[in-house]
Amino acid sequence: MSSLSTNTPSTTTTSADPDTGAATEEEEGNIFSKYYSQLSHQQNMLTDHVRTKTYQQAFFKNTVDFQGANCLDVGTGSGILAFFCVQAGAKEVWGVEMSRITIAAKKLVSSNGLSSKIHIVKGKMEEVTLPIKVDVIVSEPLGFLLVHERMLESYITGRDRYLKPGGKMFPSNSTIYTAPFTDEPLYAETCQKSDFWCNNDFMGVDLTALHETSMEEAFGQPVVGYFHPDILLSDDRGTHFVDFHTVTHEALKSFEIDFQHTITKTAVCHGIACWFDCDFSGSQETVVLKTGPEAPGTHWYQCRLMFRSPLAVNKGQILNGRLTFRANDSFSYDVKVEAGIDCNPRIETENMVFL
């Protein structure tokens, strides 16, 4: 999935025959469905060479899992993963997709002569009916910081409804990583976004009552983009492991990441940087997709959660804290960021970030 960030879902609803390509109620209520129905956004994902090649190699290096297998592709999009399944030896693939990109996917399947092997099904994973249980489930349910868009919930719904006992999942698990960072220019830029609201005489109107609200808004946005690993202030990494074979819906709706980092250089800490890796653990080989700052770039980038009040840290000190994730109604998460330095007295900071 993409690094698209929004917390303002559409509330307009409509009904239509799913075979016509017209918008359904589910699509109108989910901005990501409309986003992924556009070929330009499918192209953005397909041309992420690291992403697409890693998926294909994960399947090709584990052909024993695909030979003669029935597969399910959750959120099939253009159908590319379904094609990879067939290339790796799958017998048949059901590609489930809620958005209107199913029209394009069906055209690709037909034009490539695979209509007898790849079946595109339009609908929600929670509601569609498939004729059989499957041996393998594949999906690209990954948002920035892994969980944005909440597509993982559809992935495990597919697991619960249609995966045979002992079946394979590609990807199999993922780990979110955290590290403290320093970036004075980024912090200054974020503060400057609210300078306009310091105006006490804007055409005769005092705007300063909204300055604090503007600051909360500016620091409440995640910073999604690449950064150089030199800005990191610790060699330690906080981690949160998610096993897609066993994780529950409840565990995805609310979770915490505790971290403890030994500071490696004296600086001002402006927040917590995050990224993720994904493992494709097959019967023959494990293939790893990396999105960290030291890995080749992907369309997921990395994510930084800013402190509203930075912390001055010295080399050798311990920075510890917690990220608390709570699923929201905008297909993402509200994240409470808490951190502090154990000294006398303890120095702490916290902020709310809305993915």
Short mmCIF file of C-alpha atoms in Angstrom, two decimals:
data_model
loop_
_atom_site.label_atom_id
_atom_site.label_comp_id
_atom_site.label_asym_id
_atom_site.label_seq_id
_atom_site.Cartn_x
_atom_site.Cartn_y
_atom_site.Cartn_z
CA MET A 1 0.00 0.00 0.00
CA SER A 2 0.96 3.62 -0.30
CA SER A 3 2.31 6.26 2.04
CA LEU A 4 -0.87 8.31 1.55
CA SER A 5 -1.77 9.99 4.83
CA THR A 6 -5.18 11.33 5.72
CA ASN A 7 -7.47 11.51 8.70
CA THR A 8 -10.50 12.90 6.94
CA PRO A 9 -12.49 10.02 5.42
CA SER A 10 -15.40 10.70 3.07
CA THR A 11 -18.85 10.27 4.55
CA THR A 12 -20.81 10.24 1.27
CA THR A 13 -22.34 6.87 0.46
CA THR A 14 -23.81 5.36 -2.68
CA SER A 15 -24.84 1.96 -3.99
CA ALA A 16 -24.04 0.28 -7.29
CA ASP A 17 -23.67 -3.08 -8.96
CA PRO A 18 -20.09 -4.20 -8.19
CA ASP A 19 -19.66 -5.48 -11.74
CA THR A 20 -20.32 -2.08 -13.32
CA GLY A 21 -17.32 -0.36 -11.77
CA ALA A 22 -19.50 2.26 -10.12
CA ALA A 23 -18.63 3.30 -6.59
CA THR A 24 -20.08 1.23 -3.77
CA GLU A 25 -20.94 2.37 -0.25
CA GLU A 26 -17.73 0.83 1.07
CA GLU A 27 -15.61 2.74 -1.46
CA GLU A 28 -17.27 6.07 -0.77
CA GLY A 29 -16.63 5.61 2.95
CA ASN A 30 -12.96 4.70 2.52
CA ILE A 31 -10.68 7.26 0.90
CA PHE A 32 -8.04 4.60 0.30
CA SER A 33 -10.39 2.63 -1.94
CA LYS A 34 -10.85 5.66 -4.18
CA TYR A 35 -7.11 6.32 -4.12
CA TYR A 36 -6.20 2.80 -5.21
CA SER A 37 -8.82 2.73 -7.95
CA GLN A 38 -6.59 5.08 -9.97
CA LEU A 39 -4.00 3.58 -12.30
CA SER A 40 -1.52 6.36 -11.44
CA HIS A 41 -1.37 5.14 -7.85
CA GLN A 42 -1.12 1.51 -8.90
CA GLN A 43 1.79 2.57 -11.10
CA ASN A 44 3.44 4.28 -8.13
CA MET A 45 3.45 0.98 -6.24
CA LEU A 46 4.39 -1.21 -9.19
CA THR A 47 7.39 0.98 -10.03
CA ASP A 48 8.69 0.76 -6.47
CA HIS A 49 11.35 -1.72 -7.58
CA VAL A 50 12.33 -2.77 -4.06
CA ARG A 51 8.73 -3.55 -3.13
CA THR A 52 7.68 -5.35 -6.29
CA LYS A 53 10.90 -7.30 -6.84
CA THR A 54 11.01 -8.43 -3.21
CA TYR A 55 7.52 -9.88 -3.48
CA GLN A 56 8.31 -11.70 -6.72
CA GLN A 57 11.57 -13.08 -5.33
CA ALA A 58 9.84 -14.22 -2.13
CA PHE A 59 7.43 -16.29 -4.22
CA PHE A 60 10.06 -17.55 -6.69
CA LYS A 61 12.43 -18.63 -3.91
CA ASN A 62 9.64 -20.65 -2.28
CA THR A 63 8.05 -22.38 -5.27
CA VAL A 64 7.44 -25.50 -3.19
CA ASP A 65 4.77 -23.51 -1.34
CA PHE A 66 3.06 -22.41 -4.58
CA GLN A 67 3.28 -25.46 -6.83
CA GLY A 68 -0.30 -26.65 -7.41
CA ALA A 69 -1.57 -24.41 -4.61
CA ASN A 70 -4.82 -22.50 -4.36
CA CYS A 71 -4.05 -18.94 -3.30
CA LEU A 72 -5.85 -15.86 -2.02
CA ASP A 73 -4.58 -12.35 -2.74
CA VAL A 74 -6.08 -9.87 -0.27
CA GLY A 75 -6.36 -6.39 -1.78
CA THR A 76 -5.20 -7.53 -5.19
CA GLY A 77 -5.17 -4.07 -6.81
CA SER A 78 -3.79 -4.45 -10.32
CA GLY A 79 -3.48 -8.19 -9.71
CA ILE A 80 0.31 -8.24 -9.80
CA LEU A 81 0.72 -10.57 -6.81
CA ALA A 82 -1.82 -12.96 -8.30
CA PHE A 83 0.30 -13.05 -11.46
CA PHE A 84 3.39 -13.77 -9.34
CA CYS A 85 1.53 -16.64 -7.64
CA VAL A 86 0.80 -18.23 -11.02
CA GLN A 87 4.38 -17.64 -12.16
CA ALA A 88 5.53 -19.51 -9.04
CA GLY A 89 3.29 -22.48 -9.88
CA ALA A 90 -0.09 -21.76 -8.27
CA LYS A 91 -3.07 -23.72 -9.57
CA GLU A 92 -5.63 -20.96 -9.04
CA VAL A 93 -5.70 -17.53 -7.36
CA TRP A 94 -8.65 -15.53 -6.01
CA GLY A 95 -7.83 -11.82 -5.96
CA VAL A 96 -10.17 -9.91 -3.67
CA GLU A 97 -10.36 -6.13 -4.09
CA MET A 98 -12.86 -3.55 -2.85
CA SER A 99 -12.02 -0.72 -5.25
CA ARG A 100 -12.91 -0.20 -8.89
CA ILE A 101 -9.39 -1.14 -9.95
CA THR A 102 -10.94 -4.61 -10.36
CA ILE A 103 -11.97 -3.51 -13.87
CA ALA A 104 -8.34 -2.96 -14.82
CA ALA A 105 -7.22 -6.14 -13.05
CA LYS A 106 -9.74 -8.23 -15.01
CA LYS A 107 -8.49 -6.69 -18.27
CA LEU A 108 -4.91 -7.65 -17.41
CA VAL A 109 -5.91 -11.18 -16.47
CA SER A 110 -7.86 -11.64 -19.68
CA SER A 111 -5.24 -10.08 -21.95
CA ASN A 112 -2.58 -12.33 -20.42
CA GLY A 113 -4.69 -15.43 -21.02
CA LEU A 114 -5.06 -16.32 -17.34
CA SER A 115 -8.81 -16.09 -16.80
CA SER A 116 -8.93 -19.79 -15.91
CA LYS A 117 -6.33 -19.35 -13.19
CA ILE A 118 -6.88 -15.87 -11.72
CA HIS A 119 -10.34 -14.90 -10.48
CA ILE A 120 -10.85 -11.24 -9.55
CA VAL A 121 -13.54 -10.80 -6.89
CA LYS A 122 -14.88 -7.32 -6.12
CA GLY A 123 -15.89 -6.78 -2.51
CA LYS A 124 -14.71 -6.53 1.08
CA MET A 125 -12.63 -9.37 2.46
CA GLU A 126 -15.01 -9.50 5.40
CA GLU A 127 -18.01 -10.13 3.12
CA VAL A 128 -16.99 -11.98 -0.05
CA THR A 129 -17.68 -15.68 -0.47
CA LEU A 130 -14.99 -17.88 -2.03
CA PRO A 131 -15.58 -21.47 -3.14
CA ILE A 132 -12.69 -23.08 -1.24
CA LYS A 133 -10.12 -22.73 1.50
CA VAL A 134 -6.64 -21.84 0.26
CA ASP A 135 -3.11 -23.10 0.81
CA VAL A 136 -1.42 -19.68 0.62
CA ILE A 137 -2.52 -16.11 1.35
CA VAL A 138 -0.56 -13.23 -0.16
CA SER A 139 -1.12 -9.53 0.27
CA GLU A 140 0.52 -6.14 0.27
CA PRO A 141 -1.29 -4.70 3.30
CA LEU A 142 1.53 -2.40 4.41
CA GLY A 143 1.12 1.30 5.10
CA PHE A 144 3.74 3.73 6.29
CA LEU A 145 4.85 2.82 9.81
CA LEU A 146 3.43 -0.59 8.83
CA VAL A 147 -0.06 -0.06 10.25
CA HIS A 148 -1.33 3.10 8.53
CA GLU A 149 -4.49 2.42 6.45
CA ARG A 150 -5.36 -0.57 8.72
CA MET A 151 -5.18 -2.98 5.79
CA LEU A 152 -3.56 -5.57 8.05
CA GLU A 153 -6.99 -6.22 9.55
CA SER A 154 -8.31 -7.32 6.16
CA TYR A 155 -5.26 -9.54 5.70
CA ILE A 156 -5.90 -11.43 8.93
CA THR A 157 -9.62 -11.59 8.14
CA GLY A 158 -8.65 -13.46 4.99
CA ARG A 159 -6.49 -15.72 7.15
CA ASP A 160 -9.27 -16.44 9.60
CA ARG A 161 -11.89 -17.10 6.92
CA TYR A 162 -10.02 -18.93 4.21
CA LEU A 163 -6.52 -20.18 5.11
CA LYS A 164 -6.19 -23.92 5.62
CA PRO A 165 -4.54 -25.07 8.89
CA GLY A 166 -0.78 -24.90 8.38
CA GLY A 167 -1.15 -22.68 5.32
CA LYS A 168 1.47 -20.10 4.35
CA MET A 169 1.25 -16.30 4.52
CA PHE A 170 3.36 -13.96 2.41
CA PRO A 171 4.35 -11.73 4.17
CA SER A 172 4.63 -13.77 7.37
CA ASN A 173 5.58 -11.21 10.03
CA SER A 174 6.87 -7.70 10.48
CA THR A 175 8.84 -5.63 12.98
CA ILE A 176 8.45 -1.91 13.66
CA TYR A 177 11.67 -0.18 14.77
CA THR A 178 12.16 3.04 16.73
CA ALA A 179 15.15 5.32 17.37
CA PRO A 180 15.54 8.89 18.70
CA PHE A 181 16.60 11.55 16.21
CA THR A 182 17.83 15.13 16.06
CA ASP A 183 16.82 17.52 13.25
CA GLU A 184 16.89 21.20 14.13
CA PRO A 185 15.89 22.42 10.64
CA LEU A 186 12.84 20.14 10.65
CA TYR A 187 11.83 21.34 14.11
CA ALA A 188 12.24 24.99 13.11
CA GLU A 189 10.24 24.43 9.93
CA THR A 190 7.43 22.80 11.90
CA CYS A 191 7.30 25.72 14.33
CA GLN A 192 7.30 28.25 11.48
CA LYS A 193 4.13 26.72 10.06
CA SER A 194 2.27 28.43 12.91
CA ASP A 195 3.93 31.84 12.68
CA PHE A 196 1.00 33.28 10.75
CA TRP A 197 -1.23 32.78 13.78
CA CYS A 198 1.01 35.04 15.90
CA ASN A 199 -0.45 38.01 14.03
CA ASN A 200 -2.37 40.25 16.47
CA ASP A 201 -3.56 42.62 13.75
CA PHE A 202 -4.56 40.74 10.62
CA MET A 203 -6.83 43.22 8.86
CA GLY A 204 -7.98 44.36 12.28
CA VAL A 205 -8.39 40.84 13.72
CA ASP A 206 -6.23 39.32 16.47
CA LEU A 207 -5.38 35.76 15.39
CA THR A 208 -3.20 34.81 18.34
CA ALA A 209 -5.94 32.80 20.07
CA LEU A 210 -5.39 30.12 17.39
CA HIS A 211 -1.59 29.95 17.60
CA GLU A 212 -1.61 27.13 20.16
CA THR A 213 -4.16 25.16 18.13
CA SER A 214 -2.02 25.61 15.02
CA MET A 215 1.06 24.33 16.87
CA GLU A 216 -0.84 21.26 18.04
CA GLU A 217 -1.91 20.63 14.46
CA ALA A 218 1.60 21.06 13.05
CA PHE A 219 3.27 18.78 15.59
CA GLY A 220 0.37 16.34 15.41
CA GLN A 221 1.27 15.34 11.85
CA PRO A 222 3.75 12.52 11.17
CA VAL A 223 6.73 13.45 9.03
CA VAL A 224 6.81 10.87 6.24
CA GLY A 225 9.97 10.93 4.15
CA TYR A 226 13.56 9.80 3.88
CA PHE A 227 16.25 10.84 6.36
CA HIS A 228 19.96 10.11 6.70
CA PRO A 229 20.84 7.62 9.47
CA ASP A 230 23.36 10.15 10.83
CA ILE A 231 20.50 12.02 12.54
CA LEU A 232 19.80 9.03 14.79
CA LEU A 233 21.00 9.44 18.38
CA SER A 234 21.29 5.79 19.41
CA ASP A 235 22.42 2.43 18.09
CA ASP A 236 19.64 0.75 20.09
CA ARG A 237 16.30 0.02 18.47
CA GLY A 238 12.90 -0.26 20.06
CA THR A 239 10.92 -3.06 18.43
CA HIS A 240 7.37 -4.29 18.03
CA PHE A 241 6.94 -7.70 16.40
CA VAL A 242 3.74 -8.68 14.58
CA ASP A 243 3.21 -12.32 13.58
CA PHE A 244 0.59 -12.36 10.84
CA HIS A 245 -0.16 -16.03 11.49
CA THR A 246 -1.36 -15.35 15.03
CA VAL A 247 -2.08 -11.63 15.56
CA THR A 248 -5.68 -10.80 16.45
CA HIS A 249 -7.89 -7.89 15.43
CA GLU A 250 -7.86 -6.62 19.00
CA ALA A 251 -4.05 -6.66 19.10
CA LEU A 252 -3.98 -4.48 15.98
CA LYS A 253 -6.51 -1.97 17.27
CA SER A 254 -4.49 -1.08 20.35
CA PHE A 255 -0.82 -1.71 21.10
CA GLU A 256 2.25 -0.16 22.70
CA ILE A 257 5.91 0.05 21.78
CA ASP A 258 8.23 0.54 24.74
CA PHE A 259 11.71 1.81 23.97
CA GLN A 260 14.97 2.40 25.80
CA HIS A 261 17.87 4.00 23.96
CA THR A 262 21.42 4.72 25.08
CA ILE A 263 22.30 8.13 23.61
CA THR A 264 25.47 8.05 21.47
CA LYS A 265 26.05 11.79 21.06
CA THR A 266 25.14 14.99 22.87
CA ALA A 267 22.38 16.78 20.98
CA VAL A 268 18.78 17.95 21.12
CA CYS A 269 16.35 15.08 20.57
CA HIS A 270 13.42 16.21 18.43
CA GLY A 271 11.43 12.99 18.35
CA ILE A 272 11.24 9.30 17.55
CA ALA A 273 11.96 7.88 14.10
CA CYS A 274 10.14 4.73 12.98
CA TRP A 275 10.28 2.22 10.13
CA PHE A 276 9.59 -1.46 9.56
CA ASP A 277 10.89 -4.67 8.03
CA CYS A 278 8.75 -7.50 6.66
CA ASP A 279 9.69 -11.19 6.48
CA PHE A 280 8.43 -13.64 3.85
CA SER A 281 9.12 -16.97 5.55
CA GLY A 282 8.60 -19.80 3.11
CA SER A 283 9.49 -23.47 3.24
CA GLN A 284 12.71 -22.90 1.31
CA GLU A 285 13.92 -19.42 2.18
CA THR A 286 13.13 -16.27 4.13
CA VAL A 287 13.15 -13.06 2.09
CA VAL A 288 13.22 -9.71 3.93
CA LEU A 289 11.75 -6.38 2.82
CA LYS A 290 13.53 -3.48 4.55
CA THR A 291 12.31 0.12 4.71
CA GLY A 292 14.83 1.62 7.17
CA PRO A 293 17.09 4.63 6.56
CA GLU A 294 20.07 2.44 5.68
CA ALA A 295 18.12 0.41 3.09
CA PRO A 296 17.28 1.37 -0.51
CA GLY A 297 14.33 3.75 -0.67
CA THR A 298 10.74 2.56 -1.01
CA HIS A 299 7.40 4.34 -1.38
CA TRP A 300 6.86 3.76 2.35
CA TYR A 301 9.79 6.07 3.20
CA GLN A 302 10.33 6.36 6.97
CA CYS A 303 8.21 8.12 9.60
CA ARG A 304 9.18 10.62 12.28
CA LEU A 305 7.02 11.47 15.29
CA MET A 306 7.97 14.90 16.60
CA PHE A 307 8.26 16.10 20.18
CA ARG A 308 6.43 19.36 20.77
CA SER A 309 9.06 20.09 23.43
CA PRO A 310 12.48 18.67 22.45
CA LEU A 311 14.79 17.05 25.01
CA ALA A 312 18.45 17.99 25.47
CA VAL A 313 20.34 14.69 25.79
CA ASN A 314 23.94 13.87 26.64
CA LYS A 315 26.04 10.98 25.40
CA GLY A 316 25.58 7.96 27.66
CA GLN A 317 22.19 8.99 29.02
CA ILE A 318 19.19 6.66 28.71
CA LEU A 319 16.15 7.88 26.83
CA ASN A 320 13.10 5.72 27.49
CA GLY A 321 9.42 5.94 26.81
CA ARG A 322 6.46 4.53 24.96
CA LEU A 323 4.44 4.88 21.78
CA THR A 324 0.77 4.07 22.36
CA PHE A 325 -1.22 3.27 19.22
CA ARG A 326 -5.02 3.48 19.17
CA ALA A 327 -6.94 2.74 15.98
CA ASN A 328 -9.19 5.60 14.83
CA ASP A 329 -12.14 5.90 12.45
CA SER A 330 -9.95 7.36 9.70
CA PHE A 331 -8.36 4.03 8.79
CA SER A 332 -5.26 4.84 10.78
CA TYR A 333 -4.04 5.49 14.34
CA ASP A 334 -3.70 8.12 17.02
CA VAL A 335 -0.26 7.78 18.61
CA LYS A 336 0.67 9.09 22.05
CA VAL A 337 4.41 9.75 22.18
CA GLU A 338 5.98 9.74 25.64
CA ALA A 339 9.71 10.00 26.37
CA GLY A 340 12.05 11.05 29.13
CA ILE A 341 15.59 11.08 30.51
CA ASP A 342 16.24 9.41 33.85
CA CYS A 343 18.01 12.13 35.80
CA ASN A 344 17.19 13.97 39.01
CA PRO A 345 14.56 15.21 38.50
CA ARG A 346 13.37 13.17 35.47
CA ILE A 347 12.85 15.26 32.34
CA GLU A 348 9.87 14.24 30.22
CA THR A 349 8.01 15.24 27.07
CA GLU A 350 4.90 13.96 25.31
CA ASN A 351 2.87 14.64 22.20
CA MET A 352 -0.11 13.30 20.25
CA VAL A 353 0.43 12.41 16.60
CA PHE A 354 -2.40 11.51 14.24
CA LEU A 355 -1.32 9.22 11.41
#
